[in-house]
Amino acid sequence: EFFDTASSPRKAAGHLIRDVVPRSKLEQPDPSRPYPTALMGAGRSAVSAPLATLAGVHGLTQVSYGSTSTSFDNKGQYPTFGRVIPSAIGDAYAAVDYLSKLNVTHLAVMFVKDPYGSSYAQAIKEAAGLQPKPMAVTMHPFSFEASDEEIAFEVESLKNSERRYIVGILFKRDLDVVMREASRLGIGGEGYFWLFTDSLSGPEDWKYSSTDEAGIISGITGSGVLQTAHPKSRLWRDNTAAYMSEWNELVASDSWNDYIVSKIKENPPFLEDVDRVGTYSNSIPDSFSLLLYDATMSLILASCAAQRDSGDPLFTSEAVFEAFKQVEFEGAYGKVLIDQETASRNFRTVPYSITNIVANEPDDDGMVTFSTRVTAIYDSEAGTWPPENGSEFIYSDGTTVPPPVLPPYEQELITLNPAARGYGLFLCAVALSLSCCYYTWTVLNRKTVVIRASQPLFLGLLCVGTFIMATSIIPMSMENSNAACQAIPWLFTTGFIVVFSALLSKTSRVNQMYFRKDCRRVVVDAKDVMKPFLFLLTANLAVLISWTAVAPLTSKYIETGAADKFGRSTSSYHSCFP
């Protein structure tokens, strides 16, 4: 039997209470409409939630093909709920691993605030926090039946977050409003990457006016859809190919088609105008079609197992649920393996894919459609996303280069104040001038008694040393220069060695004279000065040459402590480091 929930939790619960549960109380059940063994569906988590609660109360097994909310893993709350699709945790880990491959560090999640969207968004946030380098995630929710104004408010909030990579957990009816507003605010299209989830299906069937809805087209182009792997990527599997072949052959049968249509119309108003079950476009079904087949087969196998185990034609729905958890078979989509604790499909048995959406050229009526292609398949064991047949993802700017993760920003470069530089160079000039003047004065007056007593060689070396040291101020005033960085220690230490060696020789000779026991005259000549000078200069040059060869000083930017909202330093300055 088929019941149309119209994506409404209230209608779904009403059908169960009004049309299904009363049959269990009949003393003589209608053979044509017996009490069901199990419920199949719903696709949307918000619809499955009340059904799962009521099914648990009445002991009915429920198996969903599309509800991924993590709350269904709580068997205390949903004791008879199972599914052949993994919970949102598997989807979230796949999404975060893919974004991590793109080096994303900051992420935004815009989602519908229902059980599906909320649990998916929370799972992404948790998975992002477990990365080797945790991602910073901002959340932007809106209600399931949100007005355009509410959605626009959240899109404005998304813009203010300045995120460039966005996960959209949206339904098709929300997509147009979100992308129209995002394009208007400049956060859709070039420079941004939107990754949608499996709540959006069939992009090949979307159609927009190239004139009236250009913003939506721009926002969607270059986006991706993360979903259980698109059936196109599963054609190599014999089971998948056989399923599609059998289906298209079966629907070509008029008798089978009339039977299915009659069953659909038994419980109006479900698709009252339907008159034929169609084939898949291009013989390719969507992911949920394959999952629905796996759900059907798992219930059939579970029912057979329950009957076999009971040894009686009659068996309970609880027995079917226990048998469902033991089901293991190769389905149309892949191996069906159910987790014993959560009754959810093991996410490692379901391949995930990234589908690239690219706009086609407008047709004669100015309408734009979209092409899709699978560019990567998730290896859940390794946590990697190898490309599918060498396919490259085309981003919104038409290239294969991912957008920048963070918005551009200008970092203030703190430079030496021109006045301070000028004052330093002025002092340098004074020191150089005085060194030259005193050296010249010493040479001109070298025969006077005072100069001879002070020894002209010592005084000359002092002037030369101070001159060399003063020249080190010049490279100190230069910024962002590797040569200047290396010149500073060479000039300063060399000048210091010249001065220090002269003073050391002079002091050494005075010390010798002071401690002599005789009073003979002591003469300090040039060779007495040159010995310590050459020794110290040689040692200094050995250190400088080794330093320059092994770890030369280079100019580097040093970031200050001030940072923007993304943790990037807002200012820096030049300094010399090995």
Coordinates of C-alpha atoms in Angstrom, one line a residue:
E1 CA 0.0 0.0 0.0
F2 CA 1.1 3.5 -0.7
F3 CA 0.4 6.6 1.4
D4 CA 1.4 10.2 0.4
T5 CA 2.9 12.0 3.3
A6 CA 3.4 15.2 1.2
S7 CA 6.6 15.7 3.3
S8 CA 4.4 16.5 6.2
P9 CA 5.0 15.0 9.7
R10 CA 1.3 15.6 10.6
K11 CA 0.0 13.8 7.5
A12 CA 2.3 10.9 7.9
A13 CA 1.3 10.4 11.6
G14 CA -2.4 10.8 10.5
H15 CA -2.1 8.0 7.9
L16 CA -0.5 5.7 10.4
I17 CA -3.0 6.4 13.2
R18 CA -6.1 6.5 11.0
D19 CA -5.4 3.9 8.2
V20 CA -2.9 1.4 9.7
V21 CA -3.1 1.0 13.5
P22 CA -6.9 0.4 13.7
R23 CA -6.4 -2.9 11.7
S24 CA -4.5 -4.4 14.6
K25 CA -7.6 -4.2 16.8
L26 CA -10.0 -6.0 14.4
E27 CA -11.2 -9.4 15.6
Q28 CA -11.5 -10.5 12.0
P29 CA -9.0 -8.7 9.8
D30 CA -9.7 -7.9 6.2
P31 CA -7.6 -10.5 4.2
S32 CA -7.2 -7.9 1.5
R33 CA -5.8 -5.4 3.9
P34 CA -4.0 -7.2 6.7
Y35 CA -2.0 -5.5 9.5
P36 CA 1.3 -4.6 7.9
T37 CA 4.6 -6.3 8.9
A38 CA 6.6 -3.2 8.4
L39 CA 6.6 0.4 7.2
M40 CA 9.0 1.7 4.5
G41 CA 10.0 5.3 4.5
A42 CA 9.9 8.2 4.8
G43 CA 12.6 9.9 2.9
R44 CA 12.7 13.0 5.0
S45 CA 13.9 12.8 8.6
A46 CA 11.3 15.2 10.0
V47 CA 8.5 12.9 8.6
S48 CA 10.2 9.8 9.8
A49 CA 10.5 11.1 13.4
P50 CA 6.8 10.9 14.4
L51 CA 6.3 7.7 12.4
A52 CA 9.3 6.1 14.2
T53 CA 7.9 7.1 17.6
L54 CA 4.4 5.7 16.8
A55 CA 5.8 2.6 15.1
G56 CA 7.8 1.9 18.2
V57 CA 4.7 2.2 20.4
H58 CA 2.7 -0.2 18.2
G59 CA 5.6 -2.6 17.6
L60 CA 5.9 -1.9 13.9
T61 CA 9.2 -2.2 12.1
Q62 CA 10.1 0.9 10.1
V63 CA 12.9 1.0 7.4
S64 CA 13.9 4.2 5.8
Y65 CA 15.8 4.7 2.6
G66 CA 16.6 8.4 3.0
S67 CA 16.3 9.7 6.6
T68 CA 19.8 10.4 7.9
S69 CA 19.2 12.3 11.2
T70 CA 21.6 11.0 13.9
S71 CA 18.8 11.0 16.5
F72 CA 17.4 7.8 14.9
D73 CA 20.5 6.0 16.3
N74 CA 18.9 6.3 19.7
K75 CA 17.2 3.0 20.1
G76 CA 15.7 4.0 23.5
Q77 CA 13.6 6.6 21.6
Y78 CA 13.2 4.7 18.3
P79 CA 13.3 1.0 19.2
T80 CA 12.0 -0.3 15.8
F81 CA 13.5 2.1 13.4
G82 CA 16.1 1.0 10.9
R83 CA 17.5 2.3 7.6
V84 CA 19.6 1.3 4.6
I85 CA 21.3 4.7 4.4
P86 CA 24.0 5.7 6.9
S87 CA 23.3 8.5 9.4
A88 CA 24.4 12.0 8.8
I89 CA 27.7 11.2 10.7
G90 CA 29.0 9.3 7.7
D91 CA 28.0 12.1 5.3
A92 CA 29.6 14.7 7.6
Y93 CA 32.9 12.9 7.8
A94 CA 33.0 12.5 4.0
A95 CA 32.2 16.2 3.5
V96 CA 34.8 17.4 6.0
D97 CA 37.5 15.1 4.6
Y98 CA 36.7 16.5 1.1
L99 CA 37.0 20.1 2.3
S100 CA 40.1 19.3 4.2
K101 CA 41.6 18.1 0.9
L102 CA 41.0 21.7 -0.3
N103 CA 42.9 23.0 2.8
V104 CA 39.7 24.7 4.2
T105 CA 40.3 26.1 7.6
H106 CA 37.1 28.2 8.0
L107 CA 33.7 26.9 7.0
A108 CA 30.0 28.1 7.1
V109 CA 27.0 25.8 7.3
M110 CA 23.6 27.0 6.1
F111 CA 20.9 24.5 7.0
V112 CA 17.2 23.9 7.4
K113 CA 16.4 23.7 11.0
D114 CA 14.7 20.3 11.0
P115 CA 15.9 16.9 12.4
Y116 CA 17.8 16.2 9.1
G117 CA 19.4 19.6 8.7
S118 CA 20.2 20.1 12.4
S119 CA 21.8 16.7 13.0
Y120 CA 23.7 17.0 9.7
A121 CA 25.1 20.4 10.6
Q122 CA 26.0 19.4 14.1
A123 CA 27.8 16.3 12.7
I124 CA 29.8 18.5 10.4
K125 CA 30.8 20.8 13.2
E126 CA 31.9 17.8 15.3
A127 CA 33.8 16.2 12.4
A128 CA 35.5 19.5 11.6
G129 CA 36.7 19.8 15.2
L130 CA 38.3 16.4 15.0
Q131 CA 40.6 17.3 12.0
P132 CA 44.4 17.4 12.6
K133 CA 43.9 21.2 12.1
P134 CA 40.4 21.9 13.4
M135 CA 38.1 23.9 11.1
A136 CA 36.3 27.0 12.5
V137 CA 32.6 26.5 11.7
T138 CA 29.8 29.1 11.8
M139 CA 26.2 27.9 11.8
H140 CA 23.4 29.7 9.9
P141 CA 20.0 27.9 10.4
F142 CA 16.5 28.8 9.2
S143 CA 13.2 27.0 9.8
F144 CA 11.7 24.5 7.4
E145 CA 8.9 26.8 6.4
A146 CA 11.0 30.0 6.6
S147 CA 9.8 33.1 4.8
D148 CA 12.0 34.7 2.2
E149 CA 12.8 37.4 4.7
E150 CA 14.0 34.9 7.3
I151 CA 16.2 33.2 4.7
A152 CA 17.5 36.6 3.5
F153 CA 18.5 37.5 7.1
E154 CA 20.5 34.3 7.5
V155 CA 22.2 34.9 4.1
E156 CA 23.2 38.4 5.4
S157 CA 24.6 36.7 8.5
L158 CA 26.5 34.3 6.2
K159 CA 28.0 37.3 4.3
N160 CA 29.1 38.9 7.6
S161 CA 30.9 35.7 8.5
E162 CA 33.2 36.3 5.5
R163 CA 33.4 32.5 4.8
R164 CA 34.3 31.5 1.3
Y165 CA 33.4 27.8 1.6
I166 CA 29.8 27.0 2.5
V167 CA 27.9 23.7 3.1
G168 CA 24.3 24.1 2.1
I169 CA 21.9 21.7 3.7
L170 CA 18.9 22.9 1.8
F171 CA 15.8 21.6 0.0
K172 CA 15.1 22.7 -3.6
R173 CA 12.4 25.1 -2.6
D174 CA 15.0 27.0 -0.4
L175 CA 17.7 26.9 -3.0
D176 CA 16.3 29.6 -5.3
V177 CA 15.8 32.1 -2.4
V178 CA 19.2 31.4 -0.9
M179 CA 21.2 31.6 -4.2
R180 CA 19.3 34.6 -5.4
E181 CA 20.1 36.5 -2.2
A182 CA 23.6 35.1 -2.1
S183 CA 24.3 36.4 -5.6
R184 CA 22.8 39.8 -4.7
L185 CA 25.2 40.1 -1.7
G186 CA 28.2 38.8 -3.7
I187 CA 28.7 35.5 -1.9
G188 CA 27.6 33.3 -4.7
G189 CA 29.5 32.6 -7.9
E190 CA 33.2 33.4 -8.5
G191 CA 35.4 33.3 -5.4
Y192 CA 33.0 31.1 -3.4
F193 CA 32.4 27.4 -3.2
W194 CA 29.0 25.9 -2.2
L195 CA 28.8 22.2 -1.3
F196 CA 25.2 20.9 -1.2
T197 CA 24.0 17.7 0.4
D198 CA 21.8 14.9 -0.8
S199 CA 18.7 16.9 0.2
L200 CA 19.0 18.4 -3.4
S201 CA 18.5 15.9 -6.2
G202 CA 18.2 16.0 -9.9
P203 CA 20.2 19.1 -10.9
E204 CA 19.9 17.9 -14.5
D205 CA 16.2 18.8 -14.4
W206 CA 16.7 22.3 -13.0
K207 CA 15.9 25.1 -15.5
Y208 CA 16.2 28.9 -15.1
S209 CA 15.8 31.9 -17.2
S210 CA 19.1 33.4 -18.3
T211 CA 17.7 36.9 -18.0
D212 CA 15.4 36.9 -15.0
E213 CA 17.4 34.4 -12.8
A214 CA 21.0 35.0 -13.8
G215 CA 21.9 35.4 -10.1
I216 CA 20.7 31.9 -9.3
I217 CA 22.5 30.4 -12.3
S218 CA 25.7 32.1 -11.3
G219 CA 25.4 30.9 -7.7
I220 CA 24.8 27.3 -8.7
T221 CA 27.4 27.0 -11.4
G222 CA 30.7 25.6 -10.1
S223 CA 29.0 24.1 -7.0
G224 CA 29.1 20.5 -5.8
V225 CA 26.8 18.0 -4.4
L226 CA 27.9 15.5 -1.8
Q227 CA 25.7 12.4 -1.8
T228 CA 25.8 8.7 -1.7
A229 CA 27.7 8.0 -4.9
H230 CA 25.8 8.9 -8.1
P231 CA 24.5 5.8 -9.9
K232 CA 26.6 6.8 -12.9
S233 CA 29.7 5.8 -10.8
R234 CA 28.1 2.4 -10.0
L235 CA 27.4 1.2 -13.5
W236 CA 30.4 -1.2 -13.3
R237 CA 28.6 -3.2 -10.7
D238 CA 26.7 -6.1 -12.1
N239 CA 23.9 -5.7 -9.5
T240 CA 23.4 -2.0 -10.4
A241 CA 23.4 -2.6 -14.1
A242 CA 21.0 -5.6 -13.7
Y243 CA 18.6 -3.5 -11.5
M244 CA 18.3 -0.7 -14.1
S245 CA 17.9 -3.1 -17.0
E246 CA 15.2 -5.1 -15.2
W247 CA 13.4 -1.9 -14.2
N248 CA 13.2 -0.4 -17.6
E249 CA 12.2 -3.7 -19.1
L250 CA 9.5 -4.2 -16.4
V251 CA 7.9 -0.7 -16.9
A252 CA 7.6 -1.4 -20.6
S253 CA 5.0 -4.1 -19.6
D254 CA 1.4 -2.6 -19.7
S255 CA 0.0 -5.2 -17.3
W256 CA 2.7 -4.5 -14.7
N257 CA 2.3 -0.8 -15.2
D258 CA -1.5 -1.0 -14.7
Y259 CA -1.0 -3.0 -11.5
I260 CA 1.4 -0.5 -9.9
V261 CA -0.8 2.5 -10.9
S262 CA -3.8 0.8 -9.3
K263 CA -1.9 0.3 -6.1
I264 CA -0.8 3.9 -6.0
K265 CA -4.3 5.1 -6.5
E266 CA -5.8 2.9 -3.7
N267 CA -5.2 5.6 -1.0
P268 CA -6.0 9.0 -2.5
P269 CA -5.0 11.7 -2.9
F270 CA -1.6 10.2 -3.7
L271 CA -0.8 11.0 -7.3
E272 CA -4.4 10.7 -8.5
D273 CA -3.5 11.9 -11.9
V274 CA -0.7 9.4 -12.5
D275 CA -1.4 7.0 -15.4
R276 CA 2.0 5.5 -16.1
V277 CA 5.2 4.7 -14.3
G278 CA 8.1 6.2 -16.3
T279 CA 11.6 5.0 -17.0
Y280 CA 14.7 6.7 -15.7
S281 CA 16.1 9.6 -17.7
N282 CA 18.9 8.2 -19.9
S283 CA 18.3 4.9 -18.0
I284 CA 20.1 6.3 -15.0
P285 CA 18.2 6.4 -11.7
D286 CA 19.0 8.7 -8.8
S287 CA 20.6 7.5 -5.6
F288 CA 17.4 7.2 -3.6
S289 CA 15.9 4.9 -6.2
L290 CA 18.7 2.4 -5.6
L291 CA 18.5 2.8 -1.8
L292 CA 14.7 2.3 -2.0
Y293 CA 15.3 -1.0 -3.8
D294 CA 17.8 -2.0 -1.1
A295 CA 15.2 -1.2 1.6
T296 CA 12.6 -3.3 -0.1
M297 CA 14.9 -6.3 -0.5
S298 CA 16.2 -6.0 3.1
L299 CA 12.6 -6.2 4.4
I300 CA 11.8 -9.1 2.1
L301 CA 14.9 -11.0 3.3
A302 CA 14.2 -10.1 6.9
S303 CA 10.6 -11.3 6.7
C304 CA 11.7 -14.6 5.2
A305 CA 14.3 -15.0 8.0
A306 CA 11.7 -14.1 10.6
Q307 CA 9.3 -16.8 9.3
R308 CA 12.0 -19.3 9.0
D309 CA 13.1 -18.7 12.6
S310 CA 9.6 -18.8 14.0
G311 CA 8.8 -22.1 12.2
D312 CA 5.3 -20.7 11.6
P313 CA 3.6 -18.8 8.8
L314 CA 2.8 -16.2 11.4
F315 CA 5.5 -14.0 12.8
T316 CA 5.8 -10.6 14.6
S317 CA 7.0 -7.3 13.4
E318 CA 9.6 -7.3 16.2
A319 CA 11.0 -10.5 14.8
V320 CA 11.3 -8.8 11.4
F321 CA 13.2 -6.0 13.0
E322 CA 15.7 -8.3 14.7
A323 CA 16.1 -10.2 11.4
F324 CA 16.6 -6.8 9.6
K325 CA 19.7 -6.1 11.8
Q326 CA 21.2 -9.4 10.6
V327 CA 20.6 -8.7 6.9
E328 CA 23.7 -8.8 4.7
F329 CA 23.6 -8.9 0.9
E330 CA 24.8 -7.3 -2.2
G331 CA 22.2 -4.7 -3.1
A332 CA 21.7 -2.5 -6.1
Y333 CA 23.8 0.2 -4.5
G334 CA 26.5 -1.8 -2.8
K335 CA 26.8 -4.2 0.1
V336 CA 24.1 -3.9 2.7
L337 CA 25.5 -4.3 6.2
I338 CA 23.5 -3.1 9.2
D339 CA 25.0 -1.9 12.4
Q340 CA 23.8 -4.1 15.3
E341 CA 23.5 -1.2 17.8
T342 CA 22.0 1.6 15.7
A343 CA 20.1 -0.5 13.0
S344 CA 21.6 2.0 10.5
R345 CA 23.6 1.0 7.5
N346 CA 27.4 1.0 8.0
F347 CA 28.6 4.1 6.2
R348 CA 31.7 2.3 5.0
T349 CA 29.5 0.1 2.8
V350 CA 28.1 3.1 0.9
P351 CA 30.3 5.1 -1.5
Y352 CA 30.0 8.9 -1.4
S353 CA 30.6 11.1 -4.4
I354 CA 31.2 14.7 -5.4
T355 CA 29.0 15.8 -8.3
N356 CA 30.1 18.9 -10.1
I357 CA 27.3 21.2 -11.4
V358 CA 28.0 23.4 -14.4
A359 CA 25.6 25.6 -16.3
N360 CA 24.9 24.9 -20.0
E361 CA 24.5 27.5 -22.7
P362 CA 21.0 29.0 -22.9
D363 CA 18.6 27.3 -25.3
D364 CA 16.6 29.2 -28.0
D365 CA 14.1 30.2 -25.3
G366 CA 16.8 31.6 -23.1
M367 CA 16.5 28.8 -20.5
V368 CA 19.6 27.4 -18.8
T369 CA 19.9 23.8 -17.7
F370 CA 22.8 22.2 -15.9
S371 CA 25.2 19.4 -16.6
T372 CA 26.6 17.1 -13.8
R373 CA 29.5 14.8 -13.6
V374 CA 31.1 12.8 -10.8
T375 CA 34.6 14.1 -10.1
A376 CA 35.6 12.1 -7.0
I377 CA 34.6 9.0 -5.1
Y378 CA 35.2 8.8 -1.3
D379 CA 37.4 6.0 0.0
S380 CA 35.9 5.7 3.5
E381 CA 38.6 3.3 4.6
A382 CA 41.5 5.6 3.8
G383 CA 39.6 8.9 4.3
T384 CA 40.6 10.1 0.9
W385 CA 38.9 11.5 -2.3
P386 CA 40.6 10.0 -5.4
P387 CA 39.5 11.6 -8.6
E388 CA 37.0 9.7 -10.7
N389 CA 38.6 8.7 -14.0
G390 CA 40.9 11.7 -13.9
S391 CA 38.0 14.2 -13.8
E392 CA 38.8 17.7 -12.5
F393 CA 36.3 19.9 -10.7
I394 CA 35.2 23.1 -12.5
Y395 CA 34.7 25.9 -10.1
S396 CA 32.6 29.0 -10.4
D397 CA 35.3 31.0 -12.3
G398 CA 35.5 28.3 -15.0
T399 CA 38.9 27.0 -13.8
T400 CA 40.0 23.9 -11.9
V401 CA 41.7 26.1 -9.2
P402 CA 39.7 26.2 -5.9
P403 CA 38.7 29.6 -4.6
P404 CA 40.9 31.1 -1.8
V405 CA 39.9 29.8 1.6
L406 CA 39.8 33.3 3.3
P407 CA 38.9 36.7 2.0
P408 CA 41.8 39.0 0.9
Y409 CA 43.2 41.3 3.5
E410 CA 45.9 44.0 3.8
Q411 CA 48.5 43.6 6.4
E412 CA 50.0 46.9 7.7
L413 CA 53.8 47.0 7.4
I414 CA 55.3 48.8 10.3
T415 CA 58.4 50.6 9.0
L416 CA 61.0 52.7 10.6
N417 CA 59.8 56.2 11.2
P418 CA 61.4 58.5 8.6
A419 CA 62.3 61.0 11.3
A420 CA 64.0 58.3 13.4
R421 CA 65.8 57.0 10.3
G422 CA 66.9 60.5 9.5
Y423 CA 68.1 61.2 13.0
G424 CA 70.0 57.9 13.1
L425 CA 71.8 58.7 9.8
F426 CA 72.5 62.1 11.1
L427 CA 74.3 60.6 14.2
C428 CA 76.1 58.2 11.9
A429 CA 77.3 61.1 9.8
V430 CA 78.5 62.9 13.0
A431 CA 80.3 59.8 14.2
L432 CA 82.0 59.3 10.8
S433 CA 83.0 63.0 10.6
L434 CA 84.4 63.0 14.1
S435 CA 86.3 59.8 13.5
C436 CA 87.8 61.3 10.3
C437 CA 88.5 64.7 12.0
Y438 CA 90.2 63.1 15.0
Y439 CA 92.2 60.8 12.8
T440 CA 93.4 63.7 10.7
W441 CA 94.2 65.7 13.8
T442 CA 96.2 62.8 15.2
V443 CA 98.2 62.4 12.0
L444 CA 99.0 66.2 11.8
N445 CA 100.0 66.4 15.5
R446 CA 101.8 63.0 15.8
K447 CA 105.1 64.6 16.7
T448 CA 103.8 66.6 19.6
V449 CA 104.7 65.5 23.1
V450 CA 101.1 64.8 24.1
I451 CA 100.3 62.7 21.0
R452 CA 103.7 60.9 21.2
A453 CA 103.0 60.0 24.8
S454 CA 99.5 58.7 23.9
Q455 CA 101.0 56.8 21.0
P456 CA 99.6 57.8 17.5
L457 CA 99.1 54.1 16.5
F458 CA 96.7 53.5 19.3
L459 CA 94.8 56.7 18.6
G460 CA 94.6 55.9 14.9
L461 CA 93.3 52.5 15.5
L462 CA 90.6 53.9 17.8
C463 CA 89.5 56.3 15.1
V464 CA 89.5 53.6 12.4
G465 CA 87.5 51.3 14.6
T466 CA 84.9 53.9 15.6
F467 CA 84.5 54.8 11.9
I468 CA 83.8 51.2 10.9
M469 CA 81.4 50.7 13.8
A470 CA 79.5 53.9 12.8
T471 CA 79.0 52.7 9.3
S472 CA 76.9 49.8 10.6
I473 CA 74.1 52.3 11.2
I474 CA 73.7 52.7 7.5
P475 CA 72.5 49.0 6.8
M476 CA 70.5 49.2 10.1
S477 CA 68.4 51.9 8.5
M478 CA 67.7 49.7 5.5
E479 CA 64.6 47.4 5.5
N480 CA 63.9 44.2 3.6
S481 CA 67.4 43.8 2.5
N482 CA 69.3 40.5 3.0
A483 CA 72.6 42.2 2.1
A484 CA 72.0 44.9 4.8
C485 CA 71.2 42.3 7.4
Q486 CA 74.5 40.5 6.8
A487 CA 76.5 43.7 6.6
I488 CA 75.5 44.8 10.2
P489 CA 77.5 42.1 12.1
W490 CA 80.5 42.4 9.7
L491 CA 80.8 46.1 10.1
F492 CA 80.0 46.4 13.8
T493 CA 82.1 43.5 15.1
T494 CA 85.1 44.3 12.8
G495 CA 85.1 47.9 14.1
F496 CA 84.7 46.7 17.6
I497 CA 87.7 44.3 17.2
V498 CA 89.9 47.1 15.9
V499 CA 89.1 49.4 18.9
F500 CA 89.2 46.6 21.5
S501 CA 92.5 45.1 20.2
A502 CA 94.2 48.6 20.6
L503 CA 92.8 49.1 24.0
L504 CA 93.7 45.6 25.0
S505 CA 97.3 46.0 23.9
K506 CA 97.6 49.3 25.7
T507 CA 96.1 48.0 28.9
S508 CA 98.3 44.9 28.7
R509 CA 101.5 46.9 28.5
V510 CA 100.5 49.2 31.3
N511 CA 99.7 46.2 33.4
Q512 CA 103.2 44.8 32.6
M513 CA 104.9 48.0 33.6
Y514 CA 102.9 48.4 36.8
F515 CA 103.9 44.9 38.0
R516 CA 107.6 45.1 36.9
K517 CA 110.1 44.9 39.8
D518 CA 112.7 47.0 38.1
C519 CA 112.2 50.5 36.8
R520 CA 113.5 50.0 33.3
R521 CA 111.8 51.9 30.4
V522 CA 109.3 49.8 28.5
V523 CA 108.6 50.6 24.9
V524 CA 105.3 49.5 23.2
D525 CA 105.9 49.3 19.5
A526 CA 103.7 48.4 16.5
K527 CA 104.3 44.7 16.7
D528 CA 103.0 44.6 20.3
V529 CA 99.7 46.1 19.0
M530 CA 99.4 44.0 15.9
K531 CA 99.7 40.6 17.6
P532 CA 96.4 40.8 19.6
F533 CA 94.8 42.7 16.7
L534 CA 95.6 40.0 14.2
F535 CA 94.6 37.2 16.6
L536 CA 91.2 38.8 17.4
L537 CA 90.5 39.8 13.8
T538 CA 91.3 36.3 12.6
A539 CA 89.0 34.8 15.2
N540 CA 86.3 37.3 14.4
L541 CA 86.6 36.6 10.6
A542 CA 86.4 32.9 11.2
V543 CA 83.1 33.3 13.1
L544 CA 81.7 35.7 10.6
I545 CA 82.6 33.6 7.6
S546 CA 81.1 30.4 9.2
W547 CA 78.0 32.3 10.2
T548 CA 77.5 33.7 6.7
A549 CA 78.1 30.3 5.1
V550 CA 75.9 28.2 7.4
A551 CA 73.1 30.5 8.6
P552 CA 73.3 33.9 6.9
L553 CA 71.0 36.6 8.2
T554 CA 68.0 37.4 6.0
S555 CA 65.3 39.9 6.2
K556 CA 62.0 38.4 7.3
Y557 CA 58.5 39.7 8.1
I558 CA 57.6 39.3 11.8
E559 CA 53.9 39.4 12.6
T560 CA 52.6 41.3 15.6
G561 CA 50.1 39.9 18.1
A562 CA 47.1 41.8 16.7
A563 CA 44.9 39.6 14.5
D564 CA 41.6 39.7 12.5
K565 CA 38.6 37.4 12.9
F566 CA 40.5 34.6 11.1
G567 CA 43.5 34.7 13.3
R568 CA 45.6 36.5 10.6
S569 CA 48.1 39.1 11.9
T570 CA 47.0 42.6 10.9
S571 CA 50.5 44.1 11.0
S572 CA 54.2 43.1 10.6
Y573 CA 57.7 44.5 10.6
H574 CA 61.0 43.6 9.1
S575 CA 63.8 42.0 11.1
C576 CA 66.9 40.1 10.5
F577 CA 67.0 36.3 11.3
P578 CA 69.3 33.4 10.5

